[in-house]
Amino acid sequence: MATPAELARLIDLHLDDLRDTEPKWCVGHSEVAGRGVFATADIPEGEIIFRERALVVGPTARKGSILNTCVCCHKLLPVKDFLCKRNCTLPVCDVCSDSQIHRGECDWFIRWQPMDLIKDDSSMTVNPMSLRILTAIRVFLLNTNQRALVNAMQANADRGYRQEIIKAAQCFRKFPTTDKTFMDNLFRVVGVLNTNAFEAPCRKGDHDTLVRGLFPLTAIMNHECTPNASHYFDNGTMAVVRAARFIPKGAEITTTYTKILWSNVTRCIFLKMTKGFICDCSRCNDNTGNKIKVQSLI
């Protein structure tokens, strides 16, 4: 795992023009989880602490998703003939099909030879398992510093992540399963995404969808059931973190990985299943559970 100093350097490069001249936060060592984000000055309630663009974005492909959604611009596509004309089997609009962001992933999918599509009344179905792995493949197409940032992030080990890759590999005839280096890297990238990525709402015209975005700095903030900061997403591509209450200089800036009004039991189950830890804070240990008055984070 990268040191806080190395992680901070990579975060600076990632933020680029969104990096404040005199930021009120820094990445440092945390007693909670090794690394965290800390206030370098007093931060008033309601103040925006930082903004961050997604390092990589892709479709969630979760159950119930509208799969005829462009994987690049996220607009809704026709119910028929919405797949890439180069036969990579990804749903993409005509404008984005020739874009740089799609061309690289398209070449990879074509090289791996997607399985024949199921045809039903002249429409073609998208395999959600191959669609879900797209975000991970886009990580491989990032530049050197961006990939180093992904490698510096925590990746929880979970056997279920390997099953996700196996199911995706079965969508192709020539998926490089015998390339140990590639598969090891892919397994770790999937682990990073499943540990750190957010599902963010995105609106394109009248079409609402959820995208899977990796926001490294936002993800580095540690969890607290009564956090001092809140975050929201601007159209799936920008994370905005704001102080939910006064944060004194030196304090760790925390967010919540759950819904703030969930019960103790619900939060516990969610954190264990998705983040791999059990919260032991005073709120979680309070048997009154939902009777605790929670400060609004809006």
Short mmCIF file of C-alpha atoms in Angstrom, two decimals:
data_model
loop_
_atom_site.label_atom_id
_atom_site.label_comp_id
_atom_site.label_asym_id
_atom_site.label_seq_id
_atom_site.Cartn_x
_atom_site.Cartn_y
_atom_site.Cartn_z
CA MET A 1 0.00 0.00 0.00
CA ALA A 2 1.33 3.44 -0.92
CA THR A 3 2.41 5.82 1.84
CA PRO A 4 0.17 8.83 2.60
CA ALA A 5 2.83 11.08 1.01
CA GLU A 6 2.87 9.12 -2.27
CA LEU A 7 -0.90 8.91 -2.28
CA ALA A 8 -1.13 12.68 -1.74
CA ARG A 9 1.20 13.27 -4.71
CA LEU A 10 -0.94 11.11 -6.99
CA ILE A 11 -4.12 12.78 -5.73
CA ASP A 12 -2.65 16.21 -6.57
CA LEU A 13 -1.98 15.08 -10.14
CA HIS A 14 -5.47 13.62 -10.39
CA LEU A 15 -7.23 16.79 -9.16
CA ASP A 16 -5.34 18.93 -11.66
CA ASP A 17 -7.14 22.29 -12.02
CA LEU A 18 -9.59 21.44 -9.23
CA ARG A 19 -6.77 21.53 -6.68
CA ASP A 20 -7.21 24.63 -4.49
CA THR A 21 -4.23 26.98 -4.10
CA GLU A 22 -4.48 26.63 -0.33
CA PRO A 23 -6.56 23.51 0.35
CA LYS A 24 -8.05 23.05 3.80
CA TRP A 25 -7.40 19.32 3.76
CA CYS A 26 -4.53 16.89 3.39
CA VAL A 27 -4.05 13.13 3.11
CA GLY A 28 -2.41 11.67 6.21
CA HIS A 29 -2.07 8.69 8.51
CA SER A 30 -5.32 7.66 10.17
CA GLU A 31 -5.75 5.53 13.28
CA VAL A 32 -9.05 4.37 11.81
CA ALA A 33 -7.89 2.76 8.57
CA GLY A 34 -4.25 3.63 7.88
CA ARG A 35 -4.97 6.63 5.65
CA GLY A 36 -7.52 9.39 5.70
CA VAL A 37 -8.30 13.01 4.92
CA PHE A 38 -7.64 15.67 7.58
CA ALA A 39 -8.52 19.34 8.04
CA THR A 40 -5.50 21.66 7.81
CA ALA A 41 -7.62 24.64 8.94
CA ASP A 42 -10.94 25.24 10.61
CA ILE A 43 -13.74 24.44 8.14
CA PRO A 44 -17.11 26.14 8.73
CA GLU A 45 -20.34 24.19 8.45
CA GLY A 46 -21.65 24.14 4.88
CA GLU A 47 -18.33 25.02 3.22
CA ILE A 48 -17.28 22.99 0.19
CA ILE A 49 -14.09 21.13 1.14
CA PHE A 50 -13.17 19.88 -2.33
CA ARG A 51 -14.52 18.91 -5.73
CA GLU A 52 -13.23 15.92 -7.65
CA ARG A 53 -13.78 14.53 -11.14
CA ALA A 54 -14.21 10.80 -11.56
CA LEU A 55 -10.98 9.04 -12.45
CA VAL A 56 -12.93 6.43 -14.38
CA VAL A 57 -16.66 5.95 -15.04
CA GLY A 58 -18.61 3.05 -16.45
CA PRO A 59 -22.02 1.34 -16.41
CA THR A 60 -23.24 -0.33 -13.23
CA ALA A 61 -24.99 -3.11 -15.17
CA ARG A 62 -26.88 -3.85 -11.99
CA LYS A 63 -30.12 -5.79 -12.04
CA GLY A 64 -32.87 -3.62 -13.49
CA SER A 65 -30.49 -1.34 -15.40
CA ILE A 66 -31.59 -0.07 -18.81
CA LEU A 67 -28.85 -1.72 -20.87
CA ASN A 68 -29.54 0.21 -24.08
CA THR A 69 -27.69 3.18 -22.57
CA CYS A 70 -24.58 4.54 -24.28
CA VAL A 71 -21.50 3.45 -22.29
CA CYS A 72 -19.80 6.79 -23.06
CA CYS A 73 -22.32 9.65 -22.95
CA HIS A 74 -25.03 7.69 -21.04
CA LYS A 75 -27.90 8.79 -23.27
CA LEU A 76 -30.79 6.42 -23.92
CA LEU A 77 -30.46 4.50 -27.20
CA PRO A 78 -33.13 2.97 -29.45
CA VAL A 79 -34.47 -0.41 -28.33
CA LYS A 80 -33.00 -2.03 -31.44
CA ASP A 81 -29.66 -1.81 -33.23
CA PHE A 82 -27.95 0.05 -30.37
CA LEU A 83 -24.70 -1.95 -30.31
CA CYS A 84 -21.34 -0.80 -31.63
CA LYS A 85 -21.10 -1.19 -35.40
CA ARG A 86 -17.62 -2.75 -34.99
CA ASN A 87 -19.24 -5.69 -33.16
CA CYS A 88 -17.56 -5.21 -29.78
CA THR A 89 -21.09 -5.83 -28.34
CA LEU A 90 -21.09 -2.65 -26.24
CA PRO A 91 -24.09 -0.28 -26.44
CA VAL A 92 -22.83 3.01 -27.83
CA CYS A 93 -24.31 5.90 -29.79
CA ASP A 94 -23.08 6.78 -33.30
CA VAL A 95 -21.24 9.86 -32.06
CA CYS A 96 -19.36 8.07 -29.28
CA SER A 97 -18.58 4.98 -31.36
CA ASP A 98 -15.70 6.83 -33.05
CA SER A 99 -14.50 8.61 -29.90
CA GLN A 100 -11.10 8.03 -28.36
CA ILE A 101 -12.59 6.80 -25.08
CA HIS A 102 -14.49 4.03 -26.86
CA ARG A 103 -11.93 3.03 -29.46
CA GLY A 104 -9.46 1.51 -26.98
CA GLU A 105 -11.99 -0.61 -25.11
CA CYS A 106 -13.65 -1.55 -28.40
CA ASP A 107 -10.34 -2.94 -29.70
CA TRP A 108 -9.89 -5.03 -26.54
CA PHE A 109 -13.38 -6.52 -26.70
CA ILE A 110 -13.04 -7.32 -30.40
CA ARG A 111 -9.67 -8.98 -29.79
CA TRP A 112 -11.25 -11.17 -27.11
CA GLN A 113 -14.03 -12.21 -29.53
CA PRO A 114 -17.40 -11.76 -27.78
CA MET A 115 -19.75 -14.72 -27.81
CA ASP A 116 -22.61 -14.64 -30.28
CA LEU A 117 -25.39 -12.33 -29.15
CA ILE A 118 -28.87 -13.61 -28.42
CA LYS A 119 -31.24 -12.25 -31.04
CA ASP A 120 -34.88 -11.67 -30.20
CA ASP A 121 -37.18 -10.01 -32.74
CA SER A 122 -34.19 -8.44 -34.51
CA SER A 123 -32.95 -6.81 -31.29
CA MET A 124 -29.74 -7.83 -29.59
CA THR A 125 -29.26 -8.25 -25.86
CA VAL A 126 -26.30 -6.97 -23.91
CA ASN A 127 -24.64 -9.37 -21.52
CA PRO A 128 -24.55 -7.49 -18.18
CA MET A 129 -21.47 -9.40 -17.00
CA SER A 130 -19.32 -8.19 -19.89
CA LEU A 131 -20.83 -4.72 -19.48
CA ARG A 132 -19.98 -4.55 -15.77
CA ILE A 133 -16.32 -5.37 -16.36
CA LEU A 134 -16.01 -2.38 -18.72
CA THR A 135 -15.13 0.02 -15.87
CA ALA A 136 -12.22 -2.22 -14.89
CA ILE A 137 -11.00 -2.40 -18.49
CA ARG A 138 -11.04 1.39 -18.69
CA VAL A 139 -8.57 1.47 -15.78
CA PHE A 140 -6.04 -0.35 -18.00
CA LEU A 141 -6.40 2.45 -20.55
CA LEU A 142 -5.50 5.23 -18.10
CA ASN A 143 -2.11 6.96 -18.14
CA THR A 144 0.79 5.87 -15.92
CA ASN A 145 0.08 8.21 -12.99
CA GLN A 146 -3.63 7.45 -13.06
CA ARG A 147 -2.97 3.69 -12.96
CA ALA A 148 -0.51 4.24 -10.11
CA LEU A 149 -3.27 6.00 -8.18
CA VAL A 150 -5.61 3.05 -8.68
CA ASN A 151 -2.84 0.67 -7.55
CA ALA A 152 -2.33 2.80 -4.42
CA MET A 153 -5.94 2.32 -3.33
CA GLN A 154 -7.21 -0.35 -1.00
CA ALA A 155 -8.64 -3.52 -2.51
CA ASN A 156 -10.51 -5.84 -0.19
CA ALA A 157 -9.98 -9.53 -0.98
CA ASP A 158 -13.25 -11.27 -1.70
CA ARG A 159 -13.78 -14.57 -3.51
CA GLY A 160 -16.95 -13.13 -4.99
CA TYR A 161 -14.86 -10.65 -7.00
CA ARG A 162 -13.11 -13.55 -8.73
CA GLN A 163 -16.48 -15.02 -9.67
CA GLU A 164 -17.38 -11.68 -11.23
CA ILE A 165 -14.31 -11.93 -13.46
CA ILE A 166 -14.94 -15.59 -14.33
CA LYS A 167 -18.49 -14.81 -15.43
CA ALA A 168 -17.27 -11.91 -17.53
CA ALA A 169 -14.57 -14.09 -19.14
CA GLN A 170 -17.25 -16.57 -20.20
CA CYS A 171 -18.72 -13.85 -22.43
CA PHE A 172 -15.68 -14.08 -24.73
CA ARG A 173 -14.00 -16.80 -26.75
CA LYS A 174 -10.45 -15.57 -26.20
CA PHE A 175 -10.43 -13.82 -22.84
CA PRO A 176 -6.77 -13.88 -21.64
CA THR A 177 -7.37 -16.17 -18.65
CA THR A 178 -3.95 -17.82 -19.11
CA ASP A 179 -2.12 -14.49 -18.81
CA LYS A 180 -1.37 -14.57 -15.07
CA THR A 181 -0.02 -11.01 -14.90
CA PHE A 182 -3.08 -9.60 -16.61
CA MET A 183 -5.50 -11.66 -14.54
CA ASP A 184 -3.79 -10.73 -11.27
CA ASN A 185 -3.95 -7.05 -12.22
CA LEU A 186 -7.58 -7.40 -13.30
CA PHE A 187 -8.52 -9.09 -10.03
CA ARG A 188 -6.94 -6.25 -8.06
CA VAL A 189 -8.61 -3.55 -10.19
CA VAL A 190 -11.99 -5.21 -9.67
CA GLY A 191 -11.20 -5.32 -5.95
CA VAL A 192 -10.36 -1.61 -5.95
CA LEU A 193 -13.60 -0.76 -7.75
CA ASN A 194 -15.79 -2.93 -5.54
CA THR A 195 -14.12 -1.45 -2.45
CA ASN A 196 -14.02 2.21 -3.49
CA ALA A 197 -16.34 3.01 -6.41
CA PHE A 198 -19.61 4.87 -5.98
CA GLU A 199 -22.89 4.51 -7.83
CA ALA A 200 -23.68 8.05 -8.90
CA PRO A 201 -26.87 9.37 -10.52
CA CYS A 202 -26.50 10.73 -14.03
CA ARG A 203 -29.07 12.50 -16.20
CA LYS A 204 -28.87 12.80 -19.97
CA GLY A 205 -31.86 14.63 -21.41
CA ASP A 206 -34.91 12.91 -19.93
CA HIS A 207 -32.97 9.72 -19.18
CA ASP A 208 -31.84 8.99 -15.62
CA THR A 209 -29.32 6.28 -14.92
CA LEU A 210 -26.71 5.22 -12.38
CA VAL A 211 -23.04 5.11 -13.34
CA ARG A 212 -20.15 3.44 -11.55
CA GLY A 213 -17.50 6.04 -10.78
CA LEU A 214 -14.14 5.92 -9.03
CA PHE A 215 -13.48 9.13 -7.08
CA PRO A 216 -10.17 8.38 -5.29
CA LEU A 217 -10.03 11.32 -2.87
CA THR A 218 -13.68 10.96 -1.88
CA ALA A 219 -13.13 7.23 -1.41
CA ILE A 220 -10.11 7.78 0.85
CA MET A 221 -12.30 9.52 3.44
CA ASN A 222 -13.03 7.08 6.23
CA HIS A 223 -16.49 6.05 7.36
CA GLU A 224 -18.31 7.38 10.38
CA CYS A 225 -21.96 6.76 11.22
CA THR A 226 -22.27 10.39 12.34
CA PRO A 227 -19.85 11.98 9.84
CA ASN A 228 -18.69 15.60 9.81
CA ALA A 229 -18.88 15.84 5.99
CA SER A 230 -21.32 14.86 3.27
CA HIS A 231 -20.82 14.17 -0.42
CA TYR A 232 -23.01 14.29 -3.50
CA PHE A 233 -22.47 13.78 -7.21
CA ASP A 234 -22.96 16.24 -10.05
CA ASN A 235 -24.32 14.30 -13.03
CA GLY A 236 -22.23 11.21 -12.33
CA THR A 237 -18.87 12.76 -13.14
CA MET A 238 -18.12 15.17 -10.28
CA ALA A 239 -18.06 14.55 -6.52
CA VAL A 240 -18.62 17.48 -4.18
CA VAL A 241 -17.68 17.16 -0.49
CA ARG A 242 -19.09 19.68 1.99
CA ALA A 243 -18.70 20.15 5.75
CA ALA A 244 -21.85 18.90 7.51
CA ARG A 245 -20.82 20.69 10.70
CA PHE A 246 -17.87 22.74 11.93
CA ILE A 247 -14.63 20.76 11.47
CA PRO A 248 -11.70 21.97 13.60
CA LYS A 249 -8.14 22.04 12.29
CA GLY A 250 -6.46 18.65 12.68
CA ALA A 251 -9.69 16.64 12.79
CA GLU A 252 -10.20 13.76 10.40
CA ILE A 253 -12.78 14.52 7.72
CA THR A 254 -15.26 11.65 7.57
CA THR A 255 -18.22 10.65 5.46
CA THR A 256 -20.68 7.79 5.63
CA TYR A 257 -20.63 4.71 3.41
CA THR A 258 -24.28 4.05 4.27
CA LYS A 259 -27.52 6.00 4.35
CA ILE A 260 -27.48 8.27 7.39
CA LEU A 261 -30.97 7.25 8.58
CA TRP A 262 -30.52 3.48 8.20
CA SER A 263 -30.95 1.41 11.35
CA ASN A 264 -27.94 0.02 13.22
CA VAL A 265 -28.62 -3.49 11.90
CA THR A 266 -28.98 -2.34 8.29
CA ARG A 267 -25.77 -0.29 8.42
CA CYS A 268 -23.89 -3.18 10.02
CA ILE A 269 -24.98 -5.68 7.36
CA PHE A 270 -24.23 -3.28 4.50
CA LEU A 271 -20.74 -2.38 5.77
CA LYS A 272 -19.85 -6.03 6.37
CA MET A 273 -21.05 -7.18 2.96
CA THR A 274 -19.74 -4.32 0.83
CA LYS A 275 -16.77 -2.88 2.74
CA GLY A 276 -15.55 -5.84 4.77
CA PHE A 277 -15.65 -4.30 8.24
CA ILE A 278 -17.96 -3.93 11.22
CA CYS A 279 -18.40 -0.45 12.65
CA ASP A 280 -17.88 -0.24 16.41
CA CYS A 281 -18.81 3.41 16.95
CA SER A 282 -20.97 4.64 19.82
CA ARG A 283 -24.00 4.99 17.55
CA CYS A 284 -23.73 1.37 16.39
CA ASN A 285 -23.41 0.23 20.01
CA ASP A 286 -26.46 2.20 21.12
CA ASN A 287 -29.42 -0.15 21.48
CA THR A 288 -31.87 2.67 20.85
CA GLY A 289 -30.74 2.48 17.20
CA ASN A 290 -33.11 4.56 15.11
CA LYS A 291 -34.19 6.70 18.06
CA ILE A 292 -30.95 8.68 17.85
CA LYS A 293 -31.50 12.18 16.56
CA VAL A 294 -29.37 12.58 13.46
CA GLN A 295 -28.21 15.95 12.19
CA SER A 296 -29.27 16.62 8.63
CA LEU A 297 -26.38 16.45 6.16
CA ILE A 298 -28.08 18.54 3.53
#
